[in-house]
PDB file of C-alpha atoms and ligand atoms in Angstrom:
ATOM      1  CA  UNK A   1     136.400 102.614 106.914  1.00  0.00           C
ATOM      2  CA  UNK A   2     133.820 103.634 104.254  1.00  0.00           C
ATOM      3  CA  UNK A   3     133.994 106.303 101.578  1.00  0.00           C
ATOM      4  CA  UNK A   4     130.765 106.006 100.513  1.00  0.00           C
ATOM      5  CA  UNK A   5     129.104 109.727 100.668  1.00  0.00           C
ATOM      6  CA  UNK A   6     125.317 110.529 100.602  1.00  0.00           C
ATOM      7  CA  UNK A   7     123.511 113.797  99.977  1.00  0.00           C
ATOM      8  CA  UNK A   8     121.829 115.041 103.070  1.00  0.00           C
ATOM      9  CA  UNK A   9     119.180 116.976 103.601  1.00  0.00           C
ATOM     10  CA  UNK A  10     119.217 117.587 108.092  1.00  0.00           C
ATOM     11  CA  UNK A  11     120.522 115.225 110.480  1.00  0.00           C
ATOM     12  CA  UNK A  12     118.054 116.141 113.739  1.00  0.00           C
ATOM     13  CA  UNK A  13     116.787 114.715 116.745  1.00  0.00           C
ATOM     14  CA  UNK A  14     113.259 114.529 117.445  1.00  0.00           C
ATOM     15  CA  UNK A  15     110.127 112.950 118.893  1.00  0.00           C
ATOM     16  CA  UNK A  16     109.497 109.701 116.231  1.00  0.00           C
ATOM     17  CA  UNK A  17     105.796 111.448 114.754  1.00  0.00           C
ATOM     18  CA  UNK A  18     104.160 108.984 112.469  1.00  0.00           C
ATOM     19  CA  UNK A  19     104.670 105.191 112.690  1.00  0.00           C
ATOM     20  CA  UNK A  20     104.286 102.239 115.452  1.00  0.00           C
ATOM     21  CA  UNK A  21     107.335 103.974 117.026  1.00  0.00           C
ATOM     22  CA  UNK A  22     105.665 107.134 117.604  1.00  0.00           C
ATOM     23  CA  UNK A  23     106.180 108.966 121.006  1.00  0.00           C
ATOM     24  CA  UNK A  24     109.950 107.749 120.951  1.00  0.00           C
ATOM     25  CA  UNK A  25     113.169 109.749 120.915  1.00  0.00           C
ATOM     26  CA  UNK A  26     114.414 109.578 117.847  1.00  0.00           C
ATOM     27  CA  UNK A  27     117.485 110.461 115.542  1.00  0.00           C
ATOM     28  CA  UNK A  28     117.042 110.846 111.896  1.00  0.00           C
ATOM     29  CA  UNK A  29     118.778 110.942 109.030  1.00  0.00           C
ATOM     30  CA  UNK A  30     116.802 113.116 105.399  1.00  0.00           C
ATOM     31  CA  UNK A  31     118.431 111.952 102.733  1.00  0.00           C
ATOM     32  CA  UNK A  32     117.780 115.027 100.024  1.00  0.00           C
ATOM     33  CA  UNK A  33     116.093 114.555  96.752  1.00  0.00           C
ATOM     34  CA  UNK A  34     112.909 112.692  95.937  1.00  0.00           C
ATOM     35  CA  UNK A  35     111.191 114.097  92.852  1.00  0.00           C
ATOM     36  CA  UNK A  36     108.461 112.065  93.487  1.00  0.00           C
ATOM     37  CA  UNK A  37     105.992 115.107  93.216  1.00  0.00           C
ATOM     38  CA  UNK A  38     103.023 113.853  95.781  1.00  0.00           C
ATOM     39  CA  UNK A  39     100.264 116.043  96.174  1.00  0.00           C
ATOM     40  CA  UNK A  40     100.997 117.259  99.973  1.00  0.00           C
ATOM     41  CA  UNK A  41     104.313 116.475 100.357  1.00  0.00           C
ATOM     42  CA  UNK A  42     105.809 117.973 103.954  1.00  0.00           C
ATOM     43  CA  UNK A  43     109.048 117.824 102.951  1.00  0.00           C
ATOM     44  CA  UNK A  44     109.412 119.316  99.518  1.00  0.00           C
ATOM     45  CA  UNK A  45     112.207 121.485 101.031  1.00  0.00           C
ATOM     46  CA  UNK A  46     114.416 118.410 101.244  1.00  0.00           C
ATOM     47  CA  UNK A  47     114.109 118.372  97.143  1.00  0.00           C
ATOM     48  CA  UNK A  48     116.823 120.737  96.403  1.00  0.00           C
ATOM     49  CA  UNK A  49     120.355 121.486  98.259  1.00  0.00           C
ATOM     50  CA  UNK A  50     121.570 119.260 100.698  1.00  0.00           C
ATOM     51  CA  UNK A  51     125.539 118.291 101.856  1.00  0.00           C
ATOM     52  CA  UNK A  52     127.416 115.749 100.829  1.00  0.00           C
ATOM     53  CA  UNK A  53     128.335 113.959 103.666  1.00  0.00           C
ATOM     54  CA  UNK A  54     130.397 110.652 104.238  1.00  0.00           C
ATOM     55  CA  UNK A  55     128.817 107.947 106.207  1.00  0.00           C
ATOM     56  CA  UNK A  56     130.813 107.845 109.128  1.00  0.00           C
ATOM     57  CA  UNK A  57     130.394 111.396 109.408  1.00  0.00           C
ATOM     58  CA  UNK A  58     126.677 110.349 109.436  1.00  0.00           C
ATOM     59  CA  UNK A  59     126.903 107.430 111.488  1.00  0.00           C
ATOM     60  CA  UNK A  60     128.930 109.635 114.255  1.00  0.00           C
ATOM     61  CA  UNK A  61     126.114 113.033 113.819  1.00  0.00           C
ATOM     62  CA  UNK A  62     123.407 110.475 114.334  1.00  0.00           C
ATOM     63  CA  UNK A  63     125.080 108.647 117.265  1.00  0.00           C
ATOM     64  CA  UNK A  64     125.945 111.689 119.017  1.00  0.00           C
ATOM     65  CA  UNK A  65     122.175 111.784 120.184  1.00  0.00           C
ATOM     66  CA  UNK A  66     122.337 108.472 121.967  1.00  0.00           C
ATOM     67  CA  UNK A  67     118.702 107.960 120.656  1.00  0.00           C
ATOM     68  CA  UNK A  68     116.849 104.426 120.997  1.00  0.00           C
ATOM     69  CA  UNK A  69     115.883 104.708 117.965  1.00  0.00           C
ATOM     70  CA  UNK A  70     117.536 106.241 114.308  1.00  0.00           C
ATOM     71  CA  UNK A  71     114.899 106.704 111.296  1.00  0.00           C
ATOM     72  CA  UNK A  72     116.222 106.787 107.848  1.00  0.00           C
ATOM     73  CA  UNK A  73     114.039 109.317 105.696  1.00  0.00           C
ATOM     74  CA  UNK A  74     114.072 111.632 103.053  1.00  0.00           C
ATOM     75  CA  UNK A  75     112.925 112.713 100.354  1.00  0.00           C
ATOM     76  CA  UNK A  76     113.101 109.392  99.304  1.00  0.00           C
ATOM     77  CA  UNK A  77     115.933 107.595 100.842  1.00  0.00           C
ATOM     78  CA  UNK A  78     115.870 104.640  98.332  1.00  0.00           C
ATOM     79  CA  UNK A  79     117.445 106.925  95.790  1.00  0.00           C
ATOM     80  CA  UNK A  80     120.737 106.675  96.917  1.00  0.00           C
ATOM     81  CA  UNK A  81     122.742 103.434  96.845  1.00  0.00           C
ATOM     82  CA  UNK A  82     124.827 104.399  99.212  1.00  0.00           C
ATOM     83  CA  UNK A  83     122.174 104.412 101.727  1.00  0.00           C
ATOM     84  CA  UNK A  84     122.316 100.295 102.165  1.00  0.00           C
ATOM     85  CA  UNK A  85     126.465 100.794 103.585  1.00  0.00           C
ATOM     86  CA  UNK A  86     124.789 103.136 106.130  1.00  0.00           C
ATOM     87  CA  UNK A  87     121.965 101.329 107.486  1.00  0.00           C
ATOM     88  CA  UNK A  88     124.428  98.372 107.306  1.00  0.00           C
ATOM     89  CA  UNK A  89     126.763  99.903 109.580  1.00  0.00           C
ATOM     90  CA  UNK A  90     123.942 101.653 111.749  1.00  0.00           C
ATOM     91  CA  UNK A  91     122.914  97.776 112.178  1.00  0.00           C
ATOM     92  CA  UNK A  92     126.192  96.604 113.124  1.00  0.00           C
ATOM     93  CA  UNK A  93     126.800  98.913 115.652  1.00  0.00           C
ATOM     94  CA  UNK A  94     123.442  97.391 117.353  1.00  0.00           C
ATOM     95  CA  UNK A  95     121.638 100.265 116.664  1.00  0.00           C
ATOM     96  CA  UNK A  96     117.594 100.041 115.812  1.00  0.00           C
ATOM     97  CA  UNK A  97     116.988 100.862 112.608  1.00  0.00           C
ATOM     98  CA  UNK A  98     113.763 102.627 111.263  1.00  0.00           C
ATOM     99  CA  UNK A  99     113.396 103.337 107.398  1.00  0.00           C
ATOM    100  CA  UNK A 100     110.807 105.425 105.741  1.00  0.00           C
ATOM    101  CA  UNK A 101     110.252 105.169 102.330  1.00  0.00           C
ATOM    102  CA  UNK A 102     107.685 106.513 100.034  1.00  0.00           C
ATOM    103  CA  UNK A 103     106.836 102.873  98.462  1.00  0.00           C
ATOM    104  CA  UNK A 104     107.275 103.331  95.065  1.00  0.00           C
ATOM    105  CA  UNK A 105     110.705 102.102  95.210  1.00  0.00           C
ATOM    106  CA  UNK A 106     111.208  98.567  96.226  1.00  0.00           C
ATOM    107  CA  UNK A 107     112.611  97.646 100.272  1.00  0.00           C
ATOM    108  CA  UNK A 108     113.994  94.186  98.609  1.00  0.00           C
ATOM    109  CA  UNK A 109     118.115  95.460  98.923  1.00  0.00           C
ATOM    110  CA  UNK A 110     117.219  96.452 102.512  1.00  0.00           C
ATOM    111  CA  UNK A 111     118.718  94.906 105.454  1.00  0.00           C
ATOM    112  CA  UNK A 112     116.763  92.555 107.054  1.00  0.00           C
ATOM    113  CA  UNK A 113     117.415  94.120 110.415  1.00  0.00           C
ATOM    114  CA  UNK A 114     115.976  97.328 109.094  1.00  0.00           C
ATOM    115  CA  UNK A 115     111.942  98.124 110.330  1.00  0.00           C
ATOM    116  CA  UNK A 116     110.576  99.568 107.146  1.00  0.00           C
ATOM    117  CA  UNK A 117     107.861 102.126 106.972  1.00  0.00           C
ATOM    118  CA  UNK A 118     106.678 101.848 103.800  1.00  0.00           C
ATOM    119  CA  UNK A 119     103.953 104.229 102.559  1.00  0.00           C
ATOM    120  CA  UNK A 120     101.163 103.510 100.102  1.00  0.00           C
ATOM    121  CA  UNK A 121     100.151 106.288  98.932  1.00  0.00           C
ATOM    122  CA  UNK A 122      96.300 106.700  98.179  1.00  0.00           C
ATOM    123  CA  UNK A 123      94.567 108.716  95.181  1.00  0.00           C
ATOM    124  CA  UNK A 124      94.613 112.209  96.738  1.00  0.00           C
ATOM    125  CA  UNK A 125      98.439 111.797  96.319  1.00  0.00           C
ATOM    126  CA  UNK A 126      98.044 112.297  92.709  1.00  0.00           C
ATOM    127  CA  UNK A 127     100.834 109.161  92.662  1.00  0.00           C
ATOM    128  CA  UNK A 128      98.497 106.572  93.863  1.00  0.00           C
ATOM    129  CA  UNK A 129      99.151 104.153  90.378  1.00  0.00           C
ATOM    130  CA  UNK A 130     103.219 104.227  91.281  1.00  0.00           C
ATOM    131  CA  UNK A 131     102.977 102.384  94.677  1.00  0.00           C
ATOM    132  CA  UNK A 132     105.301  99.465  94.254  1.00  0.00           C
ATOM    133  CA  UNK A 133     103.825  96.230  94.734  1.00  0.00           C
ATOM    134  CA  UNK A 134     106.796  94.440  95.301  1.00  0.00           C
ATOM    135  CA  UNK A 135     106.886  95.941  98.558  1.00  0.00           C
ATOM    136  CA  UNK A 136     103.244  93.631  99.779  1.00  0.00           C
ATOM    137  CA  UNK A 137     104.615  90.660  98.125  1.00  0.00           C
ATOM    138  CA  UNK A 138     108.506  90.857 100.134  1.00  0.00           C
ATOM    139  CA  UNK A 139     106.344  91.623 103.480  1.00  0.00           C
ATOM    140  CA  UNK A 140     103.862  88.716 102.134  1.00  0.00           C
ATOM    141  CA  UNK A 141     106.834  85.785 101.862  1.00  0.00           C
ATOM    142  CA  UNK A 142     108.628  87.390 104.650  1.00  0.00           C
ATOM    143  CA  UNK A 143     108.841  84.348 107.398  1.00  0.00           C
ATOM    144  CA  UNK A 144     109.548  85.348 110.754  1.00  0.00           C
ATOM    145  CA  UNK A 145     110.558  87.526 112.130  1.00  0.00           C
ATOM    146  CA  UNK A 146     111.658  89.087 109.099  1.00  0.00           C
ATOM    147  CA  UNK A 147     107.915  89.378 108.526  1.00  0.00           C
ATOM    148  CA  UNK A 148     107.420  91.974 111.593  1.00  0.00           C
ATOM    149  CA  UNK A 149     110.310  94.280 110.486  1.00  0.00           C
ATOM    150  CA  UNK A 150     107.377  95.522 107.652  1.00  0.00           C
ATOM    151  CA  UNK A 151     104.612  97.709 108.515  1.00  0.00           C
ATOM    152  CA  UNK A 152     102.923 100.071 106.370  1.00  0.00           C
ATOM    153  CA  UNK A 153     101.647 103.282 106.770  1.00  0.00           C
ATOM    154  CA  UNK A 154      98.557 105.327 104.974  1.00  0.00           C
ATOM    155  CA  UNK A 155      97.958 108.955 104.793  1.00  0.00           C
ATOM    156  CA  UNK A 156      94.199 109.798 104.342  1.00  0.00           C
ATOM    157  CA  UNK A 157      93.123 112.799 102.877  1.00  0.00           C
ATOM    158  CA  UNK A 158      89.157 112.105 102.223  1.00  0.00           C
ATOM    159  CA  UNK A 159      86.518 109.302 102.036  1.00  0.00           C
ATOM    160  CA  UNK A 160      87.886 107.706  98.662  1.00  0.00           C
ATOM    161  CA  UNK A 161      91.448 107.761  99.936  1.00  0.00           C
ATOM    162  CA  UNK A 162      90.116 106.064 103.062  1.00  0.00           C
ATOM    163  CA  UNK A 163      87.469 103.657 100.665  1.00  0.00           C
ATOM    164  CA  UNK A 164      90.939 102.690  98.324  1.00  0.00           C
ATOM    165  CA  UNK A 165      92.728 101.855 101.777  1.00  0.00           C
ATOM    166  CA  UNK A 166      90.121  99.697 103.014  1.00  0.00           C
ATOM    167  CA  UNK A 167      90.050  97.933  99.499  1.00  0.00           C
ATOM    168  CA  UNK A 168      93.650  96.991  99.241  1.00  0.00           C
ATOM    169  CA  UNK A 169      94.130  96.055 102.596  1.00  0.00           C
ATOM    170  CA  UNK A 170      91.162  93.363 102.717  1.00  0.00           C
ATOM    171  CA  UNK A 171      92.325  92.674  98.907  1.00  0.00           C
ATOM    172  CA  UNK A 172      96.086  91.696 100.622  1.00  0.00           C
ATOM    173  CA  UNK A 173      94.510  90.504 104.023  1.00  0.00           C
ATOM    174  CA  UNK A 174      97.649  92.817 105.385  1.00  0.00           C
ATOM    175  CA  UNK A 175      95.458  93.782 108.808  1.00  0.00           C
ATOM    176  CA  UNK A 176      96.145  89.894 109.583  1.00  0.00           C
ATOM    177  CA  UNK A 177     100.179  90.059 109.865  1.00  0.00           C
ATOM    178  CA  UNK A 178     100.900  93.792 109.708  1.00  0.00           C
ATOM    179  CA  UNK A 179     100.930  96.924 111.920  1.00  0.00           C
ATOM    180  CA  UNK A 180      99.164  99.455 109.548  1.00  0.00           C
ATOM    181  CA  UNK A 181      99.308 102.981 110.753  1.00  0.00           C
ATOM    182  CA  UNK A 182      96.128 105.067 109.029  1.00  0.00           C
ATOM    183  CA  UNK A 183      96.389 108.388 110.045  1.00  0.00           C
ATOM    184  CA  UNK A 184      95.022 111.915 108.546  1.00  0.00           C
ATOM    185  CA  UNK A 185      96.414 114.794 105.929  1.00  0.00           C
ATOM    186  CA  UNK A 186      96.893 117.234 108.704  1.00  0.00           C
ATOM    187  CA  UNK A 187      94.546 119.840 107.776  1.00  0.00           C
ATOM    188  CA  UNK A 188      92.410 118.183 105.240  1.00  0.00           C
ATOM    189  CA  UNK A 189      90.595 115.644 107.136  1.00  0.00           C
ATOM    190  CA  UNK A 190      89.213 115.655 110.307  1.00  0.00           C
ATOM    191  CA  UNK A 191      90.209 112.725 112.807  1.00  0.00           C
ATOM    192  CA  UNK A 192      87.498 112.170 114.153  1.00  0.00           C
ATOM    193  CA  UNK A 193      85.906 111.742 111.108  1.00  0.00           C
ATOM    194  CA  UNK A 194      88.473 109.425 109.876  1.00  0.00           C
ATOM    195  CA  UNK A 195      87.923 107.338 113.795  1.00  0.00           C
ATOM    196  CA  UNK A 196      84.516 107.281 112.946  1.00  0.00           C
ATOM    197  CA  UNK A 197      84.763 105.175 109.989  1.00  0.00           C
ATOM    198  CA  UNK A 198      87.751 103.011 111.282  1.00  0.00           C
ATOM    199  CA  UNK A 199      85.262 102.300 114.602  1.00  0.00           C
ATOM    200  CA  UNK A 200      82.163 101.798 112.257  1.00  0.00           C
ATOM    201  CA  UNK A 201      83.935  99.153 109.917  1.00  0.00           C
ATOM    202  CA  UNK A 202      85.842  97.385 112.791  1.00  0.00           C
ATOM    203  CA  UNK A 203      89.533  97.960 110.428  1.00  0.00           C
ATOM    204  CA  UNK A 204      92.404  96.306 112.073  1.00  0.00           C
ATOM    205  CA  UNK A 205      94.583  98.898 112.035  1.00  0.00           C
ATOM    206  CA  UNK A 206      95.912 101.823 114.180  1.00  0.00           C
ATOM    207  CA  UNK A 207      95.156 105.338 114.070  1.00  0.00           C
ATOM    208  CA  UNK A 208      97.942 108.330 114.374  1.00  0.00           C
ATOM    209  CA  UNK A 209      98.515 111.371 114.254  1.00  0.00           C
ATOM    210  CA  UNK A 210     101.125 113.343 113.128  1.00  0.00           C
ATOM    211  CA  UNK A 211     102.772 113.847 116.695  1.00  0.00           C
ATOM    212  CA  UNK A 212     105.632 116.296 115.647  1.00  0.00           C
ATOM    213  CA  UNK A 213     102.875 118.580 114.106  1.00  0.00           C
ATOM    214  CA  UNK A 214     100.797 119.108 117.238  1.00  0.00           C
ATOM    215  CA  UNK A 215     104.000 119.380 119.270  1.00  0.00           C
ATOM    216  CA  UNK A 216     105.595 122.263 116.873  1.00  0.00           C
ATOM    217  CA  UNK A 217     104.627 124.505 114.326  1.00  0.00           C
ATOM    218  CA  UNK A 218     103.513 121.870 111.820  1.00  0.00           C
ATOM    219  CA  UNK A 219     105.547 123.945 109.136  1.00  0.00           C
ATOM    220  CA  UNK A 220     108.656 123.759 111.079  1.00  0.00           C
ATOM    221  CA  UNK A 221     111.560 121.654 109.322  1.00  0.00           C
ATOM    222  CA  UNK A 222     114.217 119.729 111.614  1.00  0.00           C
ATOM    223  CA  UNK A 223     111.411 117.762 113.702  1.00  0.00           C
TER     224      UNK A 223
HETATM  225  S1  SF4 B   1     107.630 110.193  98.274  1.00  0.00           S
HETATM  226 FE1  SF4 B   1     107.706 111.347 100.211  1.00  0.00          FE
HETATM  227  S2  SF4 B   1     109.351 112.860  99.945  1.00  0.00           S
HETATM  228 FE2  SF4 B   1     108.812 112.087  97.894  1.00  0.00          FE
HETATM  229  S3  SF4 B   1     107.320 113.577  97.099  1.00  0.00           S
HETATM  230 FE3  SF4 B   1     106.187 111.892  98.065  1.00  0.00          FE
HETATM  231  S4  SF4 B   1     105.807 112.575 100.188  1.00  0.00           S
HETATM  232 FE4  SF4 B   1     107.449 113.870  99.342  1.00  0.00          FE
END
């Protein structure tokens, strides 16, 4: 059995919030630490602390949900090696995989099995020029059905976010192979605002919402 350790921030079970999987039951798994420093970031308390946990103790808090699904977050979960034994594993034991990452690392160690959410993260992030575009050319060459274990998710704040999302999409063609999940910075934009201009320019894309933020306190940790 594995020795490998992570740092954790919460192991918690929850309604999956912001991705094509949205609506499901979900486990997940913060990995603590990020220091990535986005304008807006939701789970800055997942910067400092955390436990050091083995990954069979993770594996067996994560399993004890009997969730469909089990998202890998953080913080960023990229940062820690370790976290490629434990989706591994979480693979092997036939269990469906979700990972989010903030995109400025690259999903190329990842395993293939693994659905990545990977965010690019538009100009109001204040991190916009560290999106790593590695990550478009992987989901680019992925064949199938590699190719449909990438989907990418976009966070817009105002009309130039949503202008510079447009841009690189058309720029990549990515609305012809990908799910992309365009959804609002709760608070700062208005959806129906944002619907509007997806309607207007025909985008191929989907719309969310930040489901675990209308369902609890949107400044409540652990959902
Ligand atoms: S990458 Fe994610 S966790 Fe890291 S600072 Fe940005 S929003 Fe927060």
């Amino acid at each position: 059995m594995s020795t490998a350790t992570l740092n954790i921030s919460e192991i918690f079970h929850s309604i999956q919030g912001e991705s094509s999987f949205s609506g499901w039951p979900c486990a997940f798994i913060r990995l603590a630490g990020c220091g990535h420093g986005c304008i807006g970031c939701d789970t800055a308390y997942a910067e400092d602390g955390g436990s050091v946990l083995q990954v069979n103790e993770i594996i067996q808090a994560a399993l004890a949900f009997q969730a469909p699904f089990i998202e890998v977050t953080g913080g960023e979960p990229l940062l820690q090696p370790a976290v490629h034994s434990l989706m591994r594993q979480l693979c092997d034991l036939d269990q469906k995989v979700l990972l989010e990452t903030g995109g400025f690392l690259s999903v190329g160690g990842v395993d293939s099995r693994v659905h990545k959410i990977i965010d690019l993260k538009p100009p109001s992030s204040g991190v916009c020029d560290q999106n790593n575009p590695e990550n478009i050319r992987l989901a680019l060459v992925a064949e199938l059905p590699h190719r449909q274990t990438f989907e990418f998710k976009i966070v817009i704040a105002n009309k130039e976010d949503y202008e510079w999302a447009t841009s690189l999409l058309h720029e990549h063609c990515l609305t012809d192979s990908f799910t992309i999940m365009m959804g609002v910075a709760f608070g700062k934009l208005d959806p129906a605002e944002l619907a509007e201009w997806m309607l207007r320019d025909r985008l191929q894309a989907r719309m969310q919402l930040q489901l675990h933020k209308y369902i609890w306190d949107p400044s409540m940790k652990g959902v």
